[in-house]
Coordinates of N, CA and C in Angstrom, one line a residue:
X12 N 0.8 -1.2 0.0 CA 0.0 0.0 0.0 C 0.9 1.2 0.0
X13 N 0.7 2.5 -1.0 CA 1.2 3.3 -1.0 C 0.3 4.6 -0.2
X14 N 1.2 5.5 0.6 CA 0.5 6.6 1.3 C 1.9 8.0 1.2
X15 N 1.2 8.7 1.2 CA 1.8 10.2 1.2 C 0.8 11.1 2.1
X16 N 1.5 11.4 2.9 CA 0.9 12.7 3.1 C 0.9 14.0 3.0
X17 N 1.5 14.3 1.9 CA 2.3 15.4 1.4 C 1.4 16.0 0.2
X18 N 0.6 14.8 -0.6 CA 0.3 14.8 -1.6 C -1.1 14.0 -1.9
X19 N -1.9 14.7 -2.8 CA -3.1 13.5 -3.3 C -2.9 13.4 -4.0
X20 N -3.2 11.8 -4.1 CA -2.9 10.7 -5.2 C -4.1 10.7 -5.9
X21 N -4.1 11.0 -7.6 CA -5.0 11.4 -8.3 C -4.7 10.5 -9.4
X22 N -5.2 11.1 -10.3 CA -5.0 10.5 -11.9 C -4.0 10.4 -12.8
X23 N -2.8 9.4 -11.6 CA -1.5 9.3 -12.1 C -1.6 8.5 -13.2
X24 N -2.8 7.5 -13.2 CA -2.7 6.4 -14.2 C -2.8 6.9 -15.5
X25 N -4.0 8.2 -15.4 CA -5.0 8.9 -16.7 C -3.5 9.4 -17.5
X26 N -2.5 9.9 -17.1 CA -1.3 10.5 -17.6 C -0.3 9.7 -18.0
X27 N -0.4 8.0 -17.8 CA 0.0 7.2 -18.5 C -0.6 6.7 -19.4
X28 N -2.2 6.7 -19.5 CA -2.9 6.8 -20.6 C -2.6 7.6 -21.5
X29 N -2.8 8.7 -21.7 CA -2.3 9.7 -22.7 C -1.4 9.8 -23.3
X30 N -0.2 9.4 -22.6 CA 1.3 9.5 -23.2 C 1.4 8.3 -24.0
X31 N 0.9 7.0 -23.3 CA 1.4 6.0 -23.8 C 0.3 4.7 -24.6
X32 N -0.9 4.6 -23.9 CA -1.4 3.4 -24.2 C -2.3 4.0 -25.4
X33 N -2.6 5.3 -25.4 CA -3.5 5.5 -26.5 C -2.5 5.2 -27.8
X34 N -1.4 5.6 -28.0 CA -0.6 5.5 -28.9 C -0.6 4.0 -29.3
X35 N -0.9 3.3 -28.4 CA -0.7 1.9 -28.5 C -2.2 0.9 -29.3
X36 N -3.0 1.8 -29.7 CA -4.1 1.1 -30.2 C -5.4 1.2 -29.5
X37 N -5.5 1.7 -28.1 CA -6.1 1.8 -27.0 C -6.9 2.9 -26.6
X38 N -6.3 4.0 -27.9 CA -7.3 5.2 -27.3 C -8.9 5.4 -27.5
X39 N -9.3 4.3 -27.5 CA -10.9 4.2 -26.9 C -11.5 4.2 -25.4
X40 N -10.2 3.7 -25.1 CA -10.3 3.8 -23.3 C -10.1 4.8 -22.9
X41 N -9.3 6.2 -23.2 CA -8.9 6.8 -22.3 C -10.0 8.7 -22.8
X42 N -9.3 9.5 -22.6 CA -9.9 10.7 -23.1 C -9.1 11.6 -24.5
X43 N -8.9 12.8 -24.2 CA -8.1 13.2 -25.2 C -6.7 13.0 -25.2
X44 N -5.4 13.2 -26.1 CA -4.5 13.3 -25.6 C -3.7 14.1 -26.0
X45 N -2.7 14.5 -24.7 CA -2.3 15.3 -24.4 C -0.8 15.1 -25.0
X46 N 0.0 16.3 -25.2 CA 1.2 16.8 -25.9 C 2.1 16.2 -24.5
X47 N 3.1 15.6 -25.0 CA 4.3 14.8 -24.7 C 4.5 15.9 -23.1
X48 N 5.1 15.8 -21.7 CA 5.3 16.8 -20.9 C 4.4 17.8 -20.5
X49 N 3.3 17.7 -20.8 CA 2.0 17.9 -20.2 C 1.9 18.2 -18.9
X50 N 1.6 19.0 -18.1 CA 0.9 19.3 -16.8 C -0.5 19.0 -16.6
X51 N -1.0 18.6 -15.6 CA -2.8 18.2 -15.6 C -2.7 19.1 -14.1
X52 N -4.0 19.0 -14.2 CA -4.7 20.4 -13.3 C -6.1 20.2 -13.6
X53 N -6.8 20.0 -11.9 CA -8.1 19.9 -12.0 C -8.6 21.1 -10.5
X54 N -9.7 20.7 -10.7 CA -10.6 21.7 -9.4 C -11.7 21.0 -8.5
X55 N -11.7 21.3 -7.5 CA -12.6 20.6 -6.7 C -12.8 21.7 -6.1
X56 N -14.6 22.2 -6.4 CA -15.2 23.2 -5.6 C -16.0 22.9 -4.4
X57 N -15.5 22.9 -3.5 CA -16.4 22.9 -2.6 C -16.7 24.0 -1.7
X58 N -17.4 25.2 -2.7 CA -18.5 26.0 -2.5 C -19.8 25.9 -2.7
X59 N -20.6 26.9 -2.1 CA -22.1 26.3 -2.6 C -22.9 27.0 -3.6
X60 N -21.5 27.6 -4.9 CA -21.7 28.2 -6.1 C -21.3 27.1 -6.8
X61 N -22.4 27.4 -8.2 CA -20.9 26.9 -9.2 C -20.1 27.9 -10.2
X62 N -19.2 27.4 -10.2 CA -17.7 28.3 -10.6 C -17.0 28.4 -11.9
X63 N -16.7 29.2 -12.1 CA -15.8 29.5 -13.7 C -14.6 29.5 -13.4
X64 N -13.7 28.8 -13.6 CA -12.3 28.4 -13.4 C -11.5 28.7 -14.2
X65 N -10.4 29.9 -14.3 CA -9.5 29.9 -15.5 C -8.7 29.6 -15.4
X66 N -7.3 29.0 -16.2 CA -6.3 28.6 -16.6 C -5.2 29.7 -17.5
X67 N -4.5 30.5 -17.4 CA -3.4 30.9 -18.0 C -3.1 29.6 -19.4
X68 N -3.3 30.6 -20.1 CA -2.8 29.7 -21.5 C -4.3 29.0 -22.2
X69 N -5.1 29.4 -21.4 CA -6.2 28.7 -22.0 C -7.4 29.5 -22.3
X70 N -8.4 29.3 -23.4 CA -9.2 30.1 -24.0 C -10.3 30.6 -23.0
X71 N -10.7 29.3 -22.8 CA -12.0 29.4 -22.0 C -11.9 28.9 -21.0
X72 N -12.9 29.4 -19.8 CA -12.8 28.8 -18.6 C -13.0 27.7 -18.2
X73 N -13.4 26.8 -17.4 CA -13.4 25.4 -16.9 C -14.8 26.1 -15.6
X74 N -16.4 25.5 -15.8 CA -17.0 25.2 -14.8 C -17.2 24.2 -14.5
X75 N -17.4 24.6 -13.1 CA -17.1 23.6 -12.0 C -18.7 23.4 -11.0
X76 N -19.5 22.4 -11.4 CA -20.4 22.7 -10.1 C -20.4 22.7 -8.7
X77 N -21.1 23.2 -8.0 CA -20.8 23.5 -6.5 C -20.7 21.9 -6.0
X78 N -19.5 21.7 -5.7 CA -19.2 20.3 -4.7 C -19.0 19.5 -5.6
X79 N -18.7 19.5 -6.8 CA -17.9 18.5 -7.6 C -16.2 18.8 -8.4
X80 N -15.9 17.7 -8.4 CA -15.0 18.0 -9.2 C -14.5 17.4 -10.1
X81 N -13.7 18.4 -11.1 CA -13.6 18.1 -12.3 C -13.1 17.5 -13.3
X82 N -12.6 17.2 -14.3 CA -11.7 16.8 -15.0 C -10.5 17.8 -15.1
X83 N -9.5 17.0 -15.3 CA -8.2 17.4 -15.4 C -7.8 18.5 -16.9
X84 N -7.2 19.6 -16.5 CA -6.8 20.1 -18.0 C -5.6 19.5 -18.1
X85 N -5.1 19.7 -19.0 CA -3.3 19.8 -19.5 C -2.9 20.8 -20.3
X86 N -1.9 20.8 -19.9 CA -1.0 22.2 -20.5 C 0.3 22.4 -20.2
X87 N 0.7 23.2 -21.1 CA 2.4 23.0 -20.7 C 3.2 23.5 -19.2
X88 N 4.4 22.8 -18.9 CA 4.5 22.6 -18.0 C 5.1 24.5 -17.2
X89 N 5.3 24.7 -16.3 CA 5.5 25.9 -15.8 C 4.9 26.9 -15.2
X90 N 5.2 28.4 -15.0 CA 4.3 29.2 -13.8 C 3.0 29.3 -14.6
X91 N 1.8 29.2 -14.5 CA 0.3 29.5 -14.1 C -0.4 30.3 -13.3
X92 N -1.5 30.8 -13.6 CA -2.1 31.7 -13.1 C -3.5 30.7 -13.2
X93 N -4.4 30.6 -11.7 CA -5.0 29.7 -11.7 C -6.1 30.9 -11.1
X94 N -7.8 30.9 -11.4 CA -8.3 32.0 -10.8 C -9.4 31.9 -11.0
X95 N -10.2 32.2 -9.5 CA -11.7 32.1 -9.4 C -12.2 33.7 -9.1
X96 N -13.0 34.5 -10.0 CA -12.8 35.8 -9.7 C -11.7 36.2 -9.9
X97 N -11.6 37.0 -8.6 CA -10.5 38.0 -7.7 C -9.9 36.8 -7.2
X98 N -9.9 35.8 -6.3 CA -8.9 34.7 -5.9 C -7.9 33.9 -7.0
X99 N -6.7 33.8 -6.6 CA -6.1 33.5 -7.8 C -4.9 32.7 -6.8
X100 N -4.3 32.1 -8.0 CA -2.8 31.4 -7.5 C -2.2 31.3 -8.6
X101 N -1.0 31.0 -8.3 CA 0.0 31.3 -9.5 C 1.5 30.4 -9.3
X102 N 0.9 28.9 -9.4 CA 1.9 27.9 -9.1 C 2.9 27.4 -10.4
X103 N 3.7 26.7 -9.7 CA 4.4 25.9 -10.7 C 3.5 24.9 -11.1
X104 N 4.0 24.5 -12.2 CA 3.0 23.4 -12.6 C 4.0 22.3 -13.2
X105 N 4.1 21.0 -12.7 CA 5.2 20.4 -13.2 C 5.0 19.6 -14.2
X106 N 6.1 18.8 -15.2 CA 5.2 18.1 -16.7 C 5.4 16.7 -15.9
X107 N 4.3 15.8 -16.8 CA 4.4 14.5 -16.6 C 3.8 14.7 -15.0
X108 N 3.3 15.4 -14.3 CA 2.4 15.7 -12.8 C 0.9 16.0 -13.0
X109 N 0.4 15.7 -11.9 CA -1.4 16.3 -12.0 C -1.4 16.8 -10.4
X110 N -2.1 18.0 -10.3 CA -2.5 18.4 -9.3 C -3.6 18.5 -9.2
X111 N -4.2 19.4 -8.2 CA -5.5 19.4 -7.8 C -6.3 20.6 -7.1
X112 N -6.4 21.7 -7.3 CA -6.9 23.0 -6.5 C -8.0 22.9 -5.7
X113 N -7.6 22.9 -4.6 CA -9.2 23.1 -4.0 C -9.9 24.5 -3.5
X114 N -11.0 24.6 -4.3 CA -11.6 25.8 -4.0 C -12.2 25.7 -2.7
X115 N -12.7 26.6 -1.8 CA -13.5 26.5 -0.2 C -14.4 27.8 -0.4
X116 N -14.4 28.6 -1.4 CA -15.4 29.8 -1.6 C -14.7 31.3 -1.2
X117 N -13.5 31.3 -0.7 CA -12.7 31.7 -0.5 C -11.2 32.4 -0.9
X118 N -10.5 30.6 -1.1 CA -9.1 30.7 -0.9 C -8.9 29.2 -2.3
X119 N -7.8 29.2 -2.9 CA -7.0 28.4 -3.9 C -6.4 27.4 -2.9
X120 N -6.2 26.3 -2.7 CA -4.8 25.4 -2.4 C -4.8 24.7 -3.5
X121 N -3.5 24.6 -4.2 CA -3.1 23.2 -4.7 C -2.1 22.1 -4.1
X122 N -2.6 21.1 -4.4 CA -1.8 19.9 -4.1 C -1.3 18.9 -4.8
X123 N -0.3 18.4 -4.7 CA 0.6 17.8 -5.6 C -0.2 15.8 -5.9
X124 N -1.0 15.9 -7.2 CA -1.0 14.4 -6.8 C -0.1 13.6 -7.4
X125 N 0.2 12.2 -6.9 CA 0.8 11.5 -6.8 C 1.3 10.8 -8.6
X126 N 1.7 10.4 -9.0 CA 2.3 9.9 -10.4 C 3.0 8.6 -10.1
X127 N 2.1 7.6 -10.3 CA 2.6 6.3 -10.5 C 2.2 5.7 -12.1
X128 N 3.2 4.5 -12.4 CA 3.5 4.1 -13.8 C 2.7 2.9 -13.5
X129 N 1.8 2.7 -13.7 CA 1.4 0.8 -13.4 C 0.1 0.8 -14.3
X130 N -0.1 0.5 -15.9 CA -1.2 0.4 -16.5 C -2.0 -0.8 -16.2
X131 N -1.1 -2.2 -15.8 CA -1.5 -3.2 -15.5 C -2.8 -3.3 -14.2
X132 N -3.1 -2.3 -13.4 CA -3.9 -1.9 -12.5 C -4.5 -0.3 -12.2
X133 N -5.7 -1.2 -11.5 CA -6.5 0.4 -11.3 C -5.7 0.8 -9.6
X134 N -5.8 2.7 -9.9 CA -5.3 2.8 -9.0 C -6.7 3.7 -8.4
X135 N -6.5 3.4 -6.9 CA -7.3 4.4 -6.1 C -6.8 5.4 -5.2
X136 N -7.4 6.7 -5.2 CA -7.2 7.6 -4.9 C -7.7 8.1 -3.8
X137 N -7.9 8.0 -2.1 CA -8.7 8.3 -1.4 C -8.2 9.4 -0.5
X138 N -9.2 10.7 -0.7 CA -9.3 12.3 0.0 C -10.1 12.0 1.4
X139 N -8.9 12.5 2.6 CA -10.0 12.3 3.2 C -10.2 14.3 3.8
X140 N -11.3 14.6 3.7 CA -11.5 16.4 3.7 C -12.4 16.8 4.9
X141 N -12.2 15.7 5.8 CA -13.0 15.6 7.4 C -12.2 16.1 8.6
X142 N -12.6 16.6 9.5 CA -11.7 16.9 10.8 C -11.7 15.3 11.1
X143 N -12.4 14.4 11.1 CA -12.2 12.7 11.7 C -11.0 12.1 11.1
X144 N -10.6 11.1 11.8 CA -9.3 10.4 11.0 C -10.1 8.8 10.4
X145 N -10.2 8.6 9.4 CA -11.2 7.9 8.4 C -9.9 7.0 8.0
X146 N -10.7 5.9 7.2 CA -10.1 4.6 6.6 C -10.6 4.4 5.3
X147 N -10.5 4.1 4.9 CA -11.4 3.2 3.2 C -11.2 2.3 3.5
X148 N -12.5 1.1 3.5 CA -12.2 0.0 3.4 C -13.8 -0.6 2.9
X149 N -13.3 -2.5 2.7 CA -14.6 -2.6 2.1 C -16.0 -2.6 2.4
X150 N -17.2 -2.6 2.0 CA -18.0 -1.9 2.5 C -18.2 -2.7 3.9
X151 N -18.2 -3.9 4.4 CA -18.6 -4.4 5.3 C -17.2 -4.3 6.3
X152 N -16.3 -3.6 6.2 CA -15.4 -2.9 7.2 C -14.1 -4.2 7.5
X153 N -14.4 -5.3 7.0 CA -13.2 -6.6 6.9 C -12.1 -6.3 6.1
X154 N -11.7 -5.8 5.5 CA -10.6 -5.5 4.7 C -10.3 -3.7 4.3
X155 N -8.8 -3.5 5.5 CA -8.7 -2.2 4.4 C -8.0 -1.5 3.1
X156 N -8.4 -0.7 2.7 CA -8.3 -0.4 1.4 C -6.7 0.4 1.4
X157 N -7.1 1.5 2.2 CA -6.4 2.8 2.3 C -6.3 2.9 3.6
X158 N -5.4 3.2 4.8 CA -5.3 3.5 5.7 C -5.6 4.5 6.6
X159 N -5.9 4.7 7.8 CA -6.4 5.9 8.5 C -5.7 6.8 8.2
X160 N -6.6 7.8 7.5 CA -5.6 9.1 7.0 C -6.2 10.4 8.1
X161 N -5.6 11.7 8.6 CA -6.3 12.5 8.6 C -6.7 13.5 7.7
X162 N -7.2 15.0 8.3 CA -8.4 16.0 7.4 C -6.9 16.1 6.8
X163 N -7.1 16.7 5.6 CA -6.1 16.7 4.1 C -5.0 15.7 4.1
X164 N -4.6 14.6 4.4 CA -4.1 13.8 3.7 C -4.9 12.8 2.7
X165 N -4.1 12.2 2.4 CA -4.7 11.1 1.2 C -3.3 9.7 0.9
X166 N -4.1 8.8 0.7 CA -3.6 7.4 0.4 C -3.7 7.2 -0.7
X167 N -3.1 5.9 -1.8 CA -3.3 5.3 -2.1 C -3.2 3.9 -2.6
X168 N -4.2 3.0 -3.4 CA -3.6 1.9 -3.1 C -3.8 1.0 -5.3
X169 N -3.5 0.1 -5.3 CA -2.7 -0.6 -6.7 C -4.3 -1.6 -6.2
X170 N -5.0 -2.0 -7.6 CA -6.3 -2.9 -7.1 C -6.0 -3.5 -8.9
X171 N -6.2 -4.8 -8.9 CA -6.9 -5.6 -9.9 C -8.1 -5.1 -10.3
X172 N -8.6 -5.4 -11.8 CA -9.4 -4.7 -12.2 C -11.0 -5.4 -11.6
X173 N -12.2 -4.8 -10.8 CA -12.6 -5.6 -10.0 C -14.0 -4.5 -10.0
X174 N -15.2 -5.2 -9.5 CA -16.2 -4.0 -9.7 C -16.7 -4.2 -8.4
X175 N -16.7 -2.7 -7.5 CA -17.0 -3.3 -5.6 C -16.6 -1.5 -5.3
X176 N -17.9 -2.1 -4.3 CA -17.9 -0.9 -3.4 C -17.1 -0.3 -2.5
X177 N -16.6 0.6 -1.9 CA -16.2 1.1 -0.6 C -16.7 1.9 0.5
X178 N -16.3 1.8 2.0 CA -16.9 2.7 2.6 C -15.9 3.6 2.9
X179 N -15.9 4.4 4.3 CA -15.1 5.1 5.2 C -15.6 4.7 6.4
X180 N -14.6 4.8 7.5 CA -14.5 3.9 8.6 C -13.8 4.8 9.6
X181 N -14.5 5.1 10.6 CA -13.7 6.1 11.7 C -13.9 5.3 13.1
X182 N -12.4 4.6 12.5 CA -12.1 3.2 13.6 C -13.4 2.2 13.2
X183 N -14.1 1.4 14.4 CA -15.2 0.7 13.7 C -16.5 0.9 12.8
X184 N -16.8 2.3 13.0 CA -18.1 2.5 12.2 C -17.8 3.0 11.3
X185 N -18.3 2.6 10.8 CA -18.8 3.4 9.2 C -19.4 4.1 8.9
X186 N -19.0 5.5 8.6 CA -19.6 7.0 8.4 C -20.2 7.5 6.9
X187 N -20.0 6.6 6.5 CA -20.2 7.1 4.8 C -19.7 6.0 3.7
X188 N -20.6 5.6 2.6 CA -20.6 5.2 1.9 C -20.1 5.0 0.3
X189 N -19.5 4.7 -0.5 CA -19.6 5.3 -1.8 C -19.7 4.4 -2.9
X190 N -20.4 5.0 -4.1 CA -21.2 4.4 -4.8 C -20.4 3.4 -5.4
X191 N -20.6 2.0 -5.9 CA -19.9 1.0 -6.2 C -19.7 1.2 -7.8
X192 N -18.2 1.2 -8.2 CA -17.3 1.7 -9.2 C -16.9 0.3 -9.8
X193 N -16.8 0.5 -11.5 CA -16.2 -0.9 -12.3 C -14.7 -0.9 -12.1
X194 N -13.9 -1.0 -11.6 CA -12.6 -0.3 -11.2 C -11.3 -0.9 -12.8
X195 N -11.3 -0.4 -13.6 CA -10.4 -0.8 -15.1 C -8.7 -0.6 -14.8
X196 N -8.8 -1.8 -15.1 CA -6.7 -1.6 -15.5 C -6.4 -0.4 -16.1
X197 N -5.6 0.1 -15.4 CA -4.7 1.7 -16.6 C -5.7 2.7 -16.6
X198 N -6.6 2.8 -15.5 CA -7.1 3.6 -15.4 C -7.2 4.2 -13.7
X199 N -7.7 5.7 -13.6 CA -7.6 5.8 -12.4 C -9.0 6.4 -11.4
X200 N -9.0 6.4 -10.0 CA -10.7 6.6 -9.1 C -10.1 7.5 -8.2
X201 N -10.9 8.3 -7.6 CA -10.9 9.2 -6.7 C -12.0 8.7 -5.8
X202 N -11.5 8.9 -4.9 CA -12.7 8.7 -3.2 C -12.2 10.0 -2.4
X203 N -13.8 10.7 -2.6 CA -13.6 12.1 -2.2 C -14.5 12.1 -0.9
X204 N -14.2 12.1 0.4 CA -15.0 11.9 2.2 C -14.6 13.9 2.5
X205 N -16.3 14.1 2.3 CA -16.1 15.5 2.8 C -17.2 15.7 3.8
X206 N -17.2 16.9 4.4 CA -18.2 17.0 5.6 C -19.4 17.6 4.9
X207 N -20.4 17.0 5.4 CA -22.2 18.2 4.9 C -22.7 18.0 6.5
X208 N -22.6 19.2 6.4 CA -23.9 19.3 8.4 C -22.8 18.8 9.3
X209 N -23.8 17.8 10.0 CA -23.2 17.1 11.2 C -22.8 15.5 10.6
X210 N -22.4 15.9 9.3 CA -22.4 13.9 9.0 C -20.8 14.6 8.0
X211 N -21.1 13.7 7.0 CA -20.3 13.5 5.5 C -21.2 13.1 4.7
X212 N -20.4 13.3 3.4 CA -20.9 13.1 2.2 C -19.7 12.4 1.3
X213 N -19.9 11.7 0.7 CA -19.2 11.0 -0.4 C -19.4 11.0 -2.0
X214 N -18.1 11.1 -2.5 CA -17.8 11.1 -4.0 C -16.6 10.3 -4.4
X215 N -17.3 9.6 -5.3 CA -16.5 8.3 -6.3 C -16.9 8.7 -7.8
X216 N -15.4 8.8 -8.2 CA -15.5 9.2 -9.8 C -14.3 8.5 -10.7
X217 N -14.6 8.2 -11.4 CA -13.6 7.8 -12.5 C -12.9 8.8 -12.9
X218 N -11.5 9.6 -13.0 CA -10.9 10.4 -13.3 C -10.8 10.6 -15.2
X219 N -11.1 12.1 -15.0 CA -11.3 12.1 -17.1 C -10.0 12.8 -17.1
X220 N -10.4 13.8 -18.4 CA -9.6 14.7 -18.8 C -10.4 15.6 -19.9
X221 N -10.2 17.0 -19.4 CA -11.0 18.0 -19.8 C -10.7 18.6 -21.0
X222 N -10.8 18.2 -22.4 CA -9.9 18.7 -23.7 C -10.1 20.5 -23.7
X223 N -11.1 21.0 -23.4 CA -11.0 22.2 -23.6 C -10.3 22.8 -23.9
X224 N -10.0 24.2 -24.9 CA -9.1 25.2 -24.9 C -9.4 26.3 -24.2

């Protein structure tokens, strides 16, 4: 099992799609593809707007509905201007990397996700965005997935291609659910554990890629 806490582990796999397996006869599986050195860059708004997202270098904006998040852009690698309104950041952006901005209605963070080479497997990606210290594991809490992470770290872990649910687990109980995903070799998932009210809410998505200009 791989874990970082430094970093979310995103759609390392989607960036070995692009570069490599579409070339290979395969690009039915993946999304658009992206120029050799590529930077990816996505958004996750969690305001209770939804949002026009711009990108330096890019034509048009990127919306984003309130509490979802998006597909990844790409673009060449280097300084950016990333900007919601008047809020803005203006990071490095590295090639052959994907990151991830999180909007709060507020303020920008980006975060560095993770880039592993393994087409042979699906990788998962699990956020955990709760004050609780949470687990992924499977839905009936016997097997974990991803390890107790706390609020802004993230894990990940290497899975055979396999179609199954997950939950979140804070220690024995289980706080939240997520919807059961066909999990594909050489491709990559996000498990997004964020707070609504007095509970959580849960997001499971197959990671794309946003062609836009």
């Amino acid at each position: 099992m791989n874990r970082s806490l430094t970093s979310l582990a995103a759609a390392t796999l989607l960036l070995v799609s692009v570069h490599g397996n579409a070339a290979e006869g395969n690009a039915d599986l993946y999304d658009a593809v992206a120029p050799a050195d590529s930077a990816f860059v996505r958004v996750l708004n969690l305001s209770d707007s939804n949002i026009d997202v711009t990108l330096s270098g890019k034509v048009n904006p990127q919306r984003v509905a309130a509490g979802q998040l998006s597909g990844y852009r790409f673009t060449p690698a280097g300084s950016h201007k990333i900007a919601v309104g008047a809020n803005a950041i203006e990071p490095q952006l590295k090639a052959n990397a994907a990151s991830t901005v999180v909007y709060d209605g507020k303020t920008l963070t980006l975060i560095a996700d993770k880039y592993v080479n393994e087409p042979k497997k699906a990788q998962i990606a699990f956020y955990n965005l709760t004050p609780a210290n949470v687990a992924l594991k499977t839905v009936d809490g016997k097997s974990v997935v991803v390890d107790t992470l706390s609020n802004g770290q993230t894990g990940s872990r290497m899975v055979n291609e396999i179609k199954i649910g997950f939950a979140a687990y804070d220690a024995q109980q289980k706080v939240a659910q997520f919807d059961e995903l066909f999990l594909k070799k050489g491709r990559s998932y996000s498990y997004v554990l964020l707070p609504q009210g007095a509970g959580y809410r849960s997001m499971s998505l197959a990671n794309s890629i946003d062609p836009s200009e």
